[in-house]
Amino acid sequence: MAREIKKVAVIGCGFIGFGWITVFARHGIEVNAFDSFAPSMETVKDRVRDGLDFFVDEGVVKAEDIPAIMDRIKLCSSLEEAVADADYVQECIPENLELKQNLFRDVANLTDETVAIGSSCSGLQMADIAAKVTNHPERCIVSHPTNPPHIVAYMEIAGDTASDEVKQHIFDFMESIGQKPIICKEIYGYVLNRMQLAVQKEALYMVQEGICSVEAVERAITDGVGMRWPFTGPLATEELNSASIEEGMYKYKDYMMEFFTKEQKPLNDISDELIAKVVAGVKPIMNGRTHDEYRLWRDQMVTRTRLMKENNPI
Ligand SMILES: NC(=O)c1ccc[n+]([C@@H]2O[C@H](COP(=O)([O-])OP(=O)(O)OC[C@H]3O[C@@H](n4cnc5c(N)ncnc54)[C@H](O)[C@@H]3O)[C@@H](O)[C@H]2O)c1
């Protein structure tokens, strides 16, 4: 049933929608963009253009390719127009179940069974989002990006009510345009956010208990373990902490279990006081940069690391 994807409808042109538009258009895919809020539509092409200018500065995109990339983006004045000739639909509207349910129902009614419909949702279950879909709900999947999708390519494909064929089709498509997809079962937070939340929980606990400062937990990642993580993840790390992964797992399993079962403490609340501590601790880390300057610096560093990785594959 899968059809070749040459044109994608992006529905919702906020933070995530504009990133997806940039990913698709940059990789030769035609994009029909639609947002129900006029200011989002009026600004989205400028935001994509700014993102492409950033890529030119970083040597990722050639300036002469920008006009062709921008020409692939069509602003549509209705949902009907956006999905009419689309081969895939990427939904990027707010994390609100009723909004997504209604949109999925409408998109499914406007398209045939060969068109997969992906949700950028961060935590909702696909069975709930597709609850009002009667026209082939098995083509409705979770297609969860990392923010921003055009900078961080990792993404998650899920949906326990979706067919394996559709999930594999979107996996192959995403891979073909330079994204880094994984497929997982539906679980709260999916994979990336579960791991991020595990670290955040421990960071908040240590700050709350006065064990160390906000700066210290930040540096444990940005100067410490995070220096390895772009290259060796949380499990492969053990190969290099020992003579081999087998030896590492057996050597450290008691140490790990001691932490998991006895040393790890619950975090019962994120109090106003704890939030104030975090806010006061993060501001100096930004070193006088504004929010936008901090984002630009982060995007530059991530893009340069990504290029270095792509030029030095394992
Ligand atoms: N921001 C993140 O860090 C992040 C990361 C991964 C996934 N997500 C998920 O991506 C989705 C979008 O998040 P965002 O941060 O881009 O939100 P956003 O608020 O920036 O953008 C949502 C856009 O959808 C538009 N919209 C609302 N209802 C609509 C409708 N019925 N039809 C068309 N357009 C509509 C809004 O006008 C807005 O422009 C959410 O499900 C979110 O959980 C967000």
mmCIF file with all atom_site columns, N, CA, C and O and ligand atoms in Angstrom, residues 10-18 20 34-41 47 79 91-96 99-100 102-103 119-124 143-149 193, ligand 1:
data_model
loop_
_atom_site.group_PDB
_atom_site.id
_atom_site.type_symbol
_atom_site.label_atom_id
_atom_site.label_alt_id
_atom_site.label_comp_id
_atom_site.label_asym_id
_atom_site.label_entity_id
_atom_site.label_seq_id
_atom_site.pdbx_PDB_ins_code
_atom_site.Cartn_x
_atom_site.Cartn_y
_atom_site.Cartn_z
_atom_site.occupancy
_atom_site.B_iso_or_equiv
_atom_site.pdbx_formal_charge
_atom_site.auth_seq_id
_atom_site.auth_comp_id
_atom_site.auth_asym_id
_atom_site.auth_atom_id
_atom_site.pdbx_PDB_model_num
ATOM   1   N N   . VAL A 1 10  ? 2.858  19.332 5.648  1.00 0.00 ? 10  VAL A N   1
ATOM   2   C CA  . VAL A 1 10  ? 3.214  19.630 7.041  1.00 0.00 ? 10  VAL A CA  1
ATOM   3   C C   . VAL A 1 10  ? 2.089  20.479 7.614  1.00 0.00 ? 10  VAL A C   1
ATOM   4   O O   . VAL A 1 10  ? 1.820  21.579 7.129  1.00 0.00 ? 10  VAL A O   1
ATOM   5   N N   . ILE A 1 11  ? 1.424  19.941 8.644  1.00 0.00 ? 11  ILE A N   1
ATOM   6   C CA  . ILE A 1 11  ? 0.274  20.629 9.217  1.00 0.00 ? 11  ILE A CA  1
ATOM   7   C C   . ILE A 1 11  ? 0.665  21.167 10.591 1.00 0.00 ? 11  ILE A C   1
ATOM   8   O O   . ILE A 1 11  ? 0.939  20.402 11.526 1.00 0.00 ? 11  ILE A O   1
ATOM   9   N N   . GLY A 1 12  ? 0.683  22.498 10.715 1.00 0.00 ? 12  GLY A N   1
ATOM   10  C CA  . GLY A 1 12  ? 1.182  23.158 11.922 1.00 0.00 ? 12  GLY A CA  1
ATOM   11  C C   . GLY A 1 12  ? 2.592  23.635 11.636 1.00 0.00 ? 12  GLY A C   1
ATOM   12  O O   . GLY A 1 12  ? 3.482  22.817 11.362 1.00 0.00 ? 12  GLY A O   1
ATOM   13  N N   . CYS A 1 13  ? 2.785  24.960 11.657 1.00 0.00 ? 13  CYS A N   1
ATOM   14  C CA  . CYS A 1 13  ? 4.093  25.516 11.256 1.00 0.00 ? 13  CYS A CA  1
ATOM   15  C C   . CYS A 1 13  ? 4.755  26.270 12.405 1.00 0.00 ? 13  CYS A C   1
ATOM   16  O O   . CYS A 1 13  ? 5.324  27.350 12.220 1.00 0.00 ? 13  CYS A O   1
ATOM   17  N N   . GLY A 1 14  ? 4.660  25.713 13.609 1.00 0.00 ? 14  GLY A N   1
ATOM   18  C CA  . GLY A 1 14  ? 5.339  26.310 14.764 1.00 0.00 ? 14  GLY A CA  1
ATOM   19  C C   . GLY A 1 14  ? 6.787  25.855 14.812 1.00 0.00 ? 14  GLY A C   1
ATOM   20  O O   . GLY A 1 14  ? 7.436  25.663 13.783 1.00 0.00 ? 14  GLY A O   1
ATOM   21  N N   . PHE A 1 15  ? 7.300  25.640 16.031 1.00 0.00 ? 15  PHE A N   1
ATOM   22  C CA  . PHE A 1 15  ? 8.700  25.245 16.223 1.00 0.00 ? 15  PHE A CA  1
ATOM   23  C C   . PHE A 1 15  ? 9.053  23.995 15.428 1.00 0.00 ? 15  PHE A C   1
ATOM   24  O O   . PHE A 1 15  ? 10.054 23.948 14.716 1.00 0.00 ? 15  PHE A O   1
ATOM   25  N N   . ILE A 1 16  ? 8.213  22.972 15.591 1.00 0.00 ? 16  ILE A N   1
ATOM   26  C CA  . ILE A 1 16  ? 8.536  21.676 14.991 1.00 0.00 ? 16  ILE A CA  1
ATOM   27  C C   . ILE A 1 16  ? 8.187  21.665 13.504 1.00 0.00 ? 16  ILE A C   1
ATOM   28  O O   . ILE A 1 16  ? 8.953  21.151 12.684 1.00 0.00 ? 16  ILE A O   1
ATOM   29  N N   . GLY A 1 17  ? 7.044  22.273 13.154 1.00 0.00 ? 17  GLY A N   1
ATOM   30  C CA  . GLY A 1 17  ? 6.629  22.289 11.748 1.00 0.00 ? 17  GLY A CA  1
ATOM   31  C C   . GLY A 1 17  ? 7.671  22.952 10.857 1.00 0.00 ? 17  GLY A C   1
ATOM   32  O O   . GLY A 1 17  ? 8.037  22.426 9.799  1.00 0.00 ? 17  GLY A O   1
ATOM   33  N N   . PHE A 1 18  ? 8.196  24.097 11.292 1.00 0.00 ? 18  PHE A N   1
ATOM   34  C CA  . PHE A 1 18  ? 9.188  24.788 10.457 1.00 0.00 ? 18  PHE A CA  1
ATOM   35  C C   . PHE A 1 18  ? 10.462 23.954 10.304 1.00 0.00 ? 18  PHE A C   1
ATOM   36  O O   . PHE A 1 18  ? 11.077 23.906 9.236  1.00 0.00 ? 18  PHE A O   1
ATOM   37  N N   . TRP A 1 20  ? 10.581 20.608 10.362 1.00 0.00 ? 20  TRP A N   1
ATOM   38  C CA  . TRP A 1 20  ? 10.289 19.521 9.416  1.00 0.00 ? 20  TRP A CA  1
ATOM   39  C C   . TRP A 1 20  ? 10.286 20.051 7.978  1.00 0.00 ? 20  TRP A C   1
ATOM   40  O O   . TRP A 1 20  ? 10.792 19.402 7.063  1.00 0.00 ? 20  TRP A O   1
ATOM   41  N N   . PHE A 1 34  ? 0.652  24.040 5.942  1.00 0.00 ? 34  PHE A N   1
ATOM   42  C CA  . PHE A 1 34  ? -0.604 24.678 6.372  1.00 0.00 ? 34  PHE A CA  1
ATOM   43  C C   . PHE A 1 34  ? -0.609 24.864 7.880  1.00 0.00 ? 34  PHE A C   1
ATOM   44  O O   . PHE A 1 34  ? -0.207 23.968 8.624  1.00 0.00 ? 34  PHE A O   1
ATOM   45  N N   . ASP A 1 35  ? -1.062 26.041 8.302  1.00 0.00 ? 35  ASP A N   1
ATOM   46  C CA  . ASP A 1 35  ? -1.269 26.336 9.727  1.00 0.00 ? 35  ASP A CA  1
ATOM   47  C C   . ASP A 1 35  ? -2.554 27.147 9.817  1.00 0.00 ? 35  ASP A C   1
ATOM   48  O O   . ASP A 1 35  ? -2.808 28.013 8.971  1.00 0.00 ? 35  ASP A O   1
ATOM   49  N N   . SER A 1 36  ? -3.354 26.873 10.845 1.00 0.00 ? 36  SER A N   1
ATOM   50  C CA  . SER A 1 36  ? -4.643 27.562 10.984 1.00 0.00 ? 36  SER A CA  1
ATOM   51  C C   . SER A 1 36  ? -4.489 28.961 11.567 1.00 0.00 ? 36  SER A C   1
ATOM   52  O O   . SER A 1 36  ? -5.460 29.717 11.637 1.00 0.00 ? 36  SER A O   1
ATOM   53  N N   . PHE A 1 37  ? -3.278 29.322 11.997 1.00 0.00 ? 37  PHE A N   1
ATOM   54  C CA  . PHE A 1 37  ? -3.026 30.611 12.646 1.00 0.00 ? 37  PHE A CA  1
ATOM   55  C C   . PHE A 1 37  ? -2.220 31.477 11.670 1.00 0.00 ? 37  PHE A C   1
ATOM   56  O O   . PHE A 1 37  ? -1.072 31.138 11.339 1.00 0.00 ? 37  PHE A O   1
ATOM   57  N N   . ALA A 1 38  ? -2.831 32.578 11.213 1.00 0.00 ? 38  ALA A N   1
ATOM   58  C CA  . ALA A 1 38  ? -2.210 33.373 10.131 1.00 0.00 ? 38  ALA A CA  1
ATOM   59  C C   . ALA A 1 38  ? -0.757 33.774 10.411 1.00 0.00 ? 38  ALA A C   1
ATOM   60  O O   . ALA A 1 38  ? 0.099  33.618 9.518  1.00 0.00 ? 38  ALA A O   1
ATOM   61  N N   . PRO A 1 39  ? -0.418 34.280 11.620 1.00 0.00 ? 39  PRO A N   1
ATOM   62  C CA  . PRO A 1 39  ? 0.987  34.694 11.825 1.00 0.00 ? 39  PRO A CA  1
ATOM   63  C C   . PRO A 1 39  ? 1.994  33.555 11.630 1.00 0.00 ? 39  PRO A C   1
ATOM   64  O O   . PRO A 1 39  ? 3.118  33.798 11.183 1.00 0.00 ? 39  PRO A O   1
ATOM   65  N N   . SER A 1 40  ? 1.588  32.323 11.948 1.00 0.00 ? 40  SER A N   1
ATOM   66  C CA  . SER A 1 40  ? 2.524  31.198 11.726 1.00 0.00 ? 40  SER A CA  1
ATOM   67  C C   . SER A 1 40  ? 2.785  31.032 10.232 1.00 0.00 ? 40  SER A C   1
ATOM   68  O O   . SER A 1 40  ? 3.924  30.797 9.804  1.00 0.00 ? 40  SER A O   1
ATOM   69  N N   . MET A 1 41  ? 1.723  31.145 9.431  1.00 0.00 ? 41  MET A N   1
ATOM   70  C CA  . MET A 1 41  ? 1.876  31.007 7.975  1.00 0.00 ? 41  MET A CA  1
ATOM   71  C C   . MET A 1 41  ? 2.696  32.156 7.393  1.00 0.00 ? 41  MET A C   1
ATOM   72  O O   . MET A 1 41  ? 3.533  31.958 6.517  1.00 0.00 ? 41  MET A O   1
ATOM   73  N N   . ARG A 1 47  ? 11.327 31.957 8.487  1.00 0.00 ? 47  ARG A N   1
ATOM   74  C CA  . ARG A 1 47  ? 12.030 31.132 9.482  1.00 0.00 ? 47  ARG A CA  1
ATOM   75  C C   . ARG A 1 47  ? 12.829 30.015 8.790  1.00 0.00 ? 47  ARG A C   1
ATOM   76  O O   . ARG A 1 47  ? 13.960 29.717 9.180  1.00 0.00 ? 47  ARG A O   1
ATOM   77  N N   . LEU A 1 79  ? -6.576 22.983 4.875  1.00 0.00 ? 79  LEU A N   1
ATOM   78  C CA  . LEU A 1 79  ? -6.109 21.608 5.104  1.00 0.00 ? 79  LEU A CA  1
ATOM   79  C C   . LEU A 1 79  ? -6.349 20.766 3.855  1.00 0.00 ? 79  LEU A C   1
ATOM   80  O O   . LEU A 1 79  ? -5.488 19.978 3.444  1.00 0.00 ? 79  LEU A O   1
ATOM   81  N N   . GLU A 1 91  ? 1.980  15.727 10.948 1.00 0.00 ? 91  GLU A N   1
ATOM   82  C CA  . GLU A 1 91  ? 1.209  16.631 11.828 1.00 0.00 ? 91  GLU A CA  1
ATOM   83  C C   . GLU A 1 91  ? 2.117  17.236 12.882 1.00 0.00 ? 91  GLU A C   1
ATOM   84  O O   . GLU A 1 91  ? 2.907  16.514 13.517 1.00 0.00 ? 91  GLU A O   1
ATOM   85  N N   . CYS A 1 92  ? 2.008  18.550 13.074 1.00 0.00 ? 92  CYS A N   1
ATOM   86  C CA  . CYS A 1 92  ? 2.857  19.266 14.044 1.00 0.00 ? 92  CYS A CA  1
ATOM   87  C C   . CYS A 1 92  ? 2.027  20.302 14.796 1.00 0.00 ? 92  CYS A C   1
ATOM   88  O O   . CYS A 1 92  ? 2.463  21.460 14.935 1.00 0.00 ? 92  CYS A O   1
ATOM   89  N N   . ILE A 1 93  ? 0.826  19.929 15.223 1.00 0.00 ? 93  ILE A N   1
ATOM   90  C CA  . ILE A 1 93  ? -0.008 20.890 15.964 1.00 0.00 ? 93  ILE A CA  1
ATOM   91  C C   . ILE A 1 93  ? 0.197  20.653 17.460 1.00 0.00 ? 93  ILE A C   1
ATOM   92  O O   . ILE A 1 93  ? 0.838  19.674 17.853 1.00 0.00 ? 93  ILE A O   1
ATOM   93  N N   . PRO A 1 94  ? -0.313 21.526 18.328 1.00 0.00 ? 94  PRO A N   1
ATOM   94  C CA  . PRO A 1 94  ? 0.001  21.410 19.766 1.00 0.00 ? 94  PRO A CA  1
ATOM   95  C C   . PRO A 1 94  ? -0.383 20.063 20.379 1.00 0.00 ? 94  PRO A C   1
ATOM   96  O O   . PRO A 1 94  ? -1.247 19.342 19.868 1.00 0.00 ? 94  PRO A O   1
ATOM   97  N N   . GLU A 1 95  ? 0.278  19.765 21.492 1.00 0.00 ? 95  GLU A N   1
ATOM   98  C CA  . GLU A 1 95  ? 0.097  18.485 22.206 1.00 0.00 ? 95  GLU A CA  1
ATOM   99  C C   . GLU A 1 95  ? -1.237 18.493 22.947 1.00 0.00 ? 95  GLU A C   1
ATOM   100 O O   . GLU A 1 95  ? -1.293 18.578 24.175 1.00 0.00 ? 95  GLU A O   1
ATOM   101 N N   . ASN A 1 96  ? -2.319 18.428 22.195 1.00 0.00 ? 96  ASN A N   1
ATOM   102 C CA  . ASN A 1 96  ? -3.665 18.460 22.765 1.00 0.00 ? 96  ASN A CA  1
ATOM   103 C C   . ASN A 1 96  ? -4.450 17.338 22.097 1.00 0.00 ? 96  ASN A C   1
ATOM   104 O O   . ASN A 1 96  ? -4.609 17.323 20.863 1.00 0.00 ? 96  ASN A O   1
ATOM   105 N N   . LEU A 1 99  ? -7.502 18.177 19.764 1.00 0.00 ? 99  LEU A N   1
ATOM   106 C CA  . LEU A 1 99  ? -7.069 18.831 18.513 1.00 0.00 ? 99  LEU A CA  1
ATOM   107 C C   . LEU A 1 99  ? -6.502 17.796 17.544 1.00 0.00 ? 99  LEU A C   1
ATOM   108 O O   . LEU A 1 99  ? -6.817 17.788 16.351 1.00 0.00 ? 99  LEU A O   1
ATOM   109 N N   . LYS A 1 100 ? -5.646 16.931 18.088 1.00 0.00 ? 100 LYS A N   1
ATOM   110 C CA  . LYS A 1 100 ? -4.992 15.936 17.209 1.00 0.00 ? 100 LYS A CA  1
ATOM   111 C C   . LYS A 1 100 ? -6.012 14.910 16.722 1.00 0.00 ? 100 LYS A C   1
ATOM   112 O O   . LYS A 1 100 ? -5.969 14.502 15.552 1.00 0.00 ? 100 LYS A O   1
ATOM   113 N N   . ASN A 1 102 ? -9.179 15.341 16.106 1.00 0.00 ? 102 ASN A N   1
ATOM   114 C CA  . ASN A 1 102 ? -9.998 15.926 15.046 1.00 0.00 ? 102 ASN A CA  1
ATOM   115 C C   . ASN A 1 102 ? -9.200 16.076 13.754 1.00 0.00 ? 102 ASN A C   1
ATOM   116 O O   . ASN A 1 102 ? -9.708 15.824 12.658 1.00 0.00 ? 102 ASN A O   1
ATOM   117 N N   . LEU A 1 103 ? -7.938 16.474 13.903 1.00 0.00 ? 103 LEU A N   1
ATOM   118 C CA  . LEU A 1 103 ? -7.117 16.639 12.708 1.00 0.00 ? 103 LEU A CA  1
ATOM   119 C C   . LEU A 1 103 ? -6.876 15.288 12.015 1.00 0.00 ? 103 LEU A C   1
ATOM   120 O O   . LEU A 1 103 ? -6.996 15.173 10.790 1.00 0.00 ? 103 LEU A O   1
ATOM   121 N N   . SER A 1 119 ? 2.368  11.681 13.443 1.00 0.00 ? 119 SER A N   1
ATOM   122 C CA  . SER A 1 119 ? 2.199  12.727 14.457 1.00 0.00 ? 119 SER A CA  1
ATOM   123 C C   . SER A 1 119 ? 3.542  13.027 15.110 1.00 0.00 ? 119 SER A C   1
ATOM   124 O O   . SER A 1 119 ? 4.265  12.111 15.506 1.00 0.00 ? 119 SER A O   1
ATOM   125 N N   . SER A 1 120 ? 3.832  14.317 15.279 1.00 0.00 ? 120 SER A N   1
ATOM   126 C CA  . SER A 1 120 ? 5.058  14.719 15.975 1.00 0.00 ? 120 SER A CA  1
ATOM   127 C C   . SER A 1 120 ? 4.909  14.613 17.492 1.00 0.00 ? 120 SER A C   1
ATOM   128 O O   . SER A 1 120 ? 5.804  15.019 18.231 1.00 0.00 ? 120 SER A O   1
ATOM   129 N N   . CYS A 1 121 ? 3.800  14.063 17.954 1.00 0.00 ? 121 CYS A N   1
ATOM   130 C CA  . CYS A 1 121 ? 3.433  14.092 19.383 1.00 0.00 ? 121 CYS A CA  1
ATOM   131 C C   . CYS A 1 121 ? 4.558  13.599 20.287 1.00 0.00 ? 121 CYS A C   1
ATOM   132 O O   . CYS A 1 121 ? 5.321  12.707 19.938 1.00 0.00 ? 121 CYS A O   1
ATOM   133 N N   . SER A 1 122 ? 4.607  14.203 21.479 1.00 0.00 ? 122 SER A N   1
ATOM   134 C CA  . SER A 1 122 ? 5.688  13.891 22.409 1.00 0.00 ? 122 SER A CA  1
ATOM   135 C C   . SER A 1 122 ? 5.299  12.848 23.440 1.00 0.00 ? 122 SER A C   1
ATOM   136 O O   . SER A 1 122 ? 6.181  12.233 24.047 1.00 0.00 ? 122 SER A O   1
ATOM   137 N N   . GLY A 1 123 ? 3.998  12.661 23.676 1.00 0.00 ? 123 GLY A N   1
ATOM   138 C CA  . GLY A 1 123 ? 3.651  11.747 24.758 1.00 0.00 ? 123 GLY A CA  1
ATOM   139 C C   . GLY A 1 123 ? 2.317  11.052 24.593 1.00 0.00 ? 123 GLY A C   1
ATOM   140 O O   . GLY A 1 123 ? 2.020  10.098 25.315 1.00 0.00 ? 123 GLY A O   1
ATOM   141 N N   . LEU A 1 124 ? 1.510  11.485 23.655 1.00 0.00 ? 124 LEU A N   1
ATOM   142 C CA  . LEU A 1 124 ? 0.177  10.890 23.504 1.00 0.00 ? 124 LEU A CA  1
ATOM   143 C C   . LEU A 1 124 ? 0.287  9.510  22.851 1.00 0.00 ? 124 LEU A C   1
ATOM   144 O O   . LEU A 1 124 ? 1.256  9.227  22.144 1.00 0.00 ? 124 LEU A O   1
ATOM   145 N N   . SER A 1 143 ? 5.540  9.898  14.776 1.00 0.00 ? 143 SER A N   1
ATOM   146 C CA  . SER A 1 143 ? 6.756  10.242 14.044 1.00 0.00 ? 143 SER A CA  1
ATOM   147 C C   . SER A 1 143 ? 7.362  11.417 14.807 1.00 0.00 ? 143 SER A C   1
ATOM   148 O O   . SER A 1 143 ? 7.189  12.571 14.459 1.00 0.00 ? 143 SER A O   1
ATOM   149 N N   . HIS A 1 144 ? 8.001  11.063 15.910 1.00 0.00 ? 144 HIS A N   1
ATOM   150 C CA  . HIS A 1 144 ? 8.385  12.040 16.943 1.00 0.00 ? 144 HIS A CA  1
ATOM   151 C C   . HIS A 1 144 ? 9.806  12.551 16.729 1.00 0.00 ? 144 HIS A C   1
ATOM   152 O O   . HIS A 1 144 ? 10.767 11.776 16.839 1.00 0.00 ? 144 HIS A O   1
ATOM   153 N N   . PRO A 1 145 ? 9.951  13.838 16.422 1.00 0.00 ? 145 PRO A N   1
ATOM   154 C CA  . PRO A 1 145 ? 11.290 14.379 16.162 1.00 0.00 ? 145 PRO A CA  1
ATOM   155 C C   . PRO A 1 145 ? 11.982 14.811 17.450 1.00 0.00 ? 145 PRO A C   1
ATOM   156 O O   . PRO A 1 145 ? 11.382 14.856 18.516 1.00 0.00 ? 145 PRO A O   1
ATOM   157 N N   . THR A 1 146 ? 13.244 15.147 17.306 1.00 0.00 ? 146 THR A N   1
ATOM   158 C CA  . THR A 1 146 ? 13.951 15.855 18.370 1.00 0.00 ? 146 THR A CA  1
ATOM   159 C C   . THR A 1 146 ? 13.932 17.328 17.972 1.00 0.00 ? 146 THR A C   1
ATOM   160 O O   . THR A 1 146 ? 13.978 17.649 16.787 1.00 0.00 ? 146 THR A O   1
ATOM   161 N N   . ASN A 1 147 ? 13.839 18.194 18.936 1.00 0.00 ? 147 ASN A N   1
ATOM   162 C CA  . ASN A 1 147 ? 13.810 19.629 18.637 1.00 0.00 ? 147 ASN A CA  1
ATOM   163 C C   . ASN A 1 147 ? 15.221 20.187 18.576 1.00 0.00 ? 147 ASN A C   1
ATOM   164 O O   . ASN A 1 147 ? 15.991 19.970 19.519 1.00 0.00 ? 147 ASN A O   1
ATOM   165 N N   . PRO A 1 148 ? 15.567 20.922 17.518 1.00 0.00 ? 148 PRO A N   1
ATOM   166 C CA  . PRO A 1 148 ? 14.833 21.143 16.273 1.00 0.00 ? 148 PRO A CA  1
ATOM   167 C C   . PRO A 1 148 ? 15.181 20.052 15.250 1.00 0.00 ? 148 PRO A C   1
ATOM   168 O O   . PRO A 1 148 ? 16.358 19.689 15.111 1.00 0.00 ? 148 PRO A O   1
ATOM   169 N N   . PRO A 1 149 ? 14.173 19.542 14.525 1.00 0.00 ? 149 PRO A N   1
ATOM   170 C CA  . PRO A 1 149 ? 14.404 18.379 13.644 1.00 0.00 ? 149 PRO A CA  1
ATOM   171 C C   . PRO A 1 149 ? 15.438 18.604 12.561 1.00 0.00 ? 149 PRO A C   1
ATOM   172 O O   . PRO A 1 149 ? 16.066 17.647 12.104 1.00 0.00 ? 149 PRO A O   1
ATOM   173 N N   . ASN A 1 193 ? 13.311 10.770 25.439 1.00 0.00 ? 193 ASN A N   1
ATOM   174 C CA  . ASN A 1 193 ? 12.863 11.530 26.604 1.00 0.00 ? 193 ASN A CA  1
ATOM   175 C C   . ASN A 1 193 ? 12.942 10.708 27.885 1.00 0.00 ? 193 ASN A C   1
ATOM   176 O O   . ASN A 1 193 ? 13.172 11.261 28.958 1.00 0.00 ? 193 ASN A O   1
HETATM 177 N N1  . LIG B 2 .   ? 8.884  21.876 20.889 1.00 0.00 ? 1   LIG B N1  1
HETATM 178 C C1  . LIG B 2 .   ? 9.529  20.736 21.167 1.00 0.00 ? 1   LIG B C1  1
HETATM 179 O O1  . LIG B 2 .   ? 10.571 20.705 21.804 1.00 0.00 ? 1   LIG B O1  1
HETATM 180 C C2  . LIG B 2 .   ? 8.963  19.438 20.629 1.00 0.00 ? 1   LIG B C2  1
HETATM 181 C C3  . LIG B 2 .   ? 9.837  18.345 20.434 1.00 0.00 ? 1   LIG B C3  1
HETATM 182 C C4  . LIG B 2 .   ? 9.327  17.154 19.885 1.00 0.00 ? 1   LIG B C4  1
HETATM 183 C C5  . LIG B 2 .   ? 7.964  17.066 19.590 1.00 0.00 ? 1   LIG B C5  1
HETATM 184 N N2  . LIG B 2 .   ? 7.143  18.147 19.836 1.00 0.00 ? 1   LIG B N2  1
HETATM 185 C C6  . LIG B 2 .   ? 5.708  18.002 19.523 1.00 0.00 ? 1   LIG B C6  1
HETATM 186 O O2  . LIG B 2 .   ? 5.466  18.606 18.262 1.00 0.00 ? 1   LIG B O2  1
HETATM 187 C C7  . LIG B 2 .   ? 4.119  19.113 18.238 1.00 0.00 ? 1   LIG B C7  1
HETATM 188 C C8  . LIG B 2 .   ? 4.155  20.591 17.864 1.00 0.00 ? 1   LIG B C8  1
HETATM 189 O O3  . LIG B 2 .   ? 4.874  21.292 18.855 1.00 0.00 ? 1   LIG B O3  1
HETATM 190 P P1  . LIG B 2 .   ? 5.459  22.762 18.621 1.00 0.00 ? 1   LIG B P1  1
HETATM 191 O O4  . LIG B 2 .   ? 6.452  22.987 19.709 1.00 0.00 ? 1   LIG B O4  1
HETATM 192 O O5  . LIG B 2 .   ? 5.856  22.929 17.196 1.00 0.00 ? 1   LIG B O5  1
HETATM 193 O O6  . LIG B 2 .   ? 4.143  23.631 18.890 1.00 0.00 ? 1   LIG B O6  1
HETATM 194 P P2  . LIG B 2 .   ? 3.860  25.159 18.429 1.00 0.00 ? 1   LIG B P2  1
HETATM 195 O O7  . LIG B 2 .   ? 2.852  25.672 19.380 1.00 0.00 ? 1   LIG B O7  1
HETATM 196 O O8  . LIG B 2 .   ? 5.155  25.888 18.260 1.00 0.00 ? 1   LIG B O8  1
HETATM 197 O O9  . LIG B 2 .   ? 3.211  25.006 16.978 1.00 0.00 ? 1   LIG B O9  1
HETATM 198 C C9  . LIG B 2 .   ? 1.951  24.441 16.755 1.00 0.00 ? 1   LIG B C9  1
HETATM 199 C C10 . LIG B 2 .   ? 1.338  25.109 15.522 1.00 0.00 ? 1   LIG B C10 1
HETATM 200 O O10 . LIG B 2 .   ? 0.150  24.392 15.180 1.00 0.00 ? 1   LIG B O10 1
HETATM 201 C C11 . LIG B 2 .   ? -0.823 25.360 14.742 1.00 0.00 ? 1   LIG B C11 1
HETATM 202 N N3  . LIG B 2 .   ? -2.144 24.741 14.846 1.00 0.00 ? 1   LIG B N3  1
HETATM 203 C C12 . LIG B 2 .   ? -2.909 24.538 15.950 1.00 0.00 ? 1   LIG B C12 1
HETATM 204 N N4  . LIG B 2 .   ? -4.035 23.870 15.627 1.00 0.00 ? 1   LIG B N4  1
HETATM 205 C C13 . LIG B 2 .   ? -3.987 23.646 14.281 1.00 0.00 ? 1   LIG B C13 1
HETATM 206 C C14 . LIG B 2 .   ? -4.849 22.994 13.358 1.00 0.00 ? 1   LIG B C14 1
HETATM 207 N N5  . LIG B 2 .   ? -5.981 22.393 13.753 1.00 0.00 ? 1   LIG B N5  1
HETATM 208 N N6  . LIG B 2 .   ? -4.495 22.979 12.048 1.00 0.00 ? 1   LIG B N6  1
HETATM 209 C C15 . LIG B 2 .   ? -3.349 23.552 11.622 1.00 0.00 ? 1   LIG B C15 1
HETATM 210 N N7  . LIG B 2 .   ? -2.498 24.183 12.466 1.00 0.00 ? 1   LIG B N7  1
HETATM 211 C C16 . LIG B 2 .   ? -2.797 24.217 13.780 1.00 0.00 ? 1   LIG B C16 1
HETATM 212 C C17 . LIG B 2 .   ? -0.586 26.550 15.649 1.00 0.00 ? 1   LIG B C17 1
HETATM 213 O O11 . LIG B 2 .   ? -1.122 27.736 15.084 1.00 0.00 ? 1   LIG B O11 1
HETATM 214 C C18 . LIG B 2 .   ? 0.936  26.561 15.762 1.00 0.00 ? 1   LIG B C18 1
HETATM 215 O O12 . LIG B 2 .   ? 1.530  27.385 14.754 1.00 0.00 ? 1   LIG B O12 1
HETATM 216 C C19 . LIG B 2 .   ? 3.531  18.816 19.627 1.00 0.00 ? 1   LIG B C19 1
HETATM 217 O O13 . LIG B 2 .   ? 2.817  17.618 19.604 1.00 0.00 ? 1   LIG B O13 1
HETATM 218 C C20 . LIG B 2 .   ? 4.772  18.681 20.494 1.00 0.00 ? 1   LIG B C20 1
HETATM 219 O O14 . LIG B 2 .   ? 4.555  17.903 21.647 1.00 0.00 ? 1   LIG B O14 1
HETATM 220 C C21 . LIG B 2 .   ? 7.612  19.332 20.314 1.00 0.00 ? 1   LIG B C21 1
#
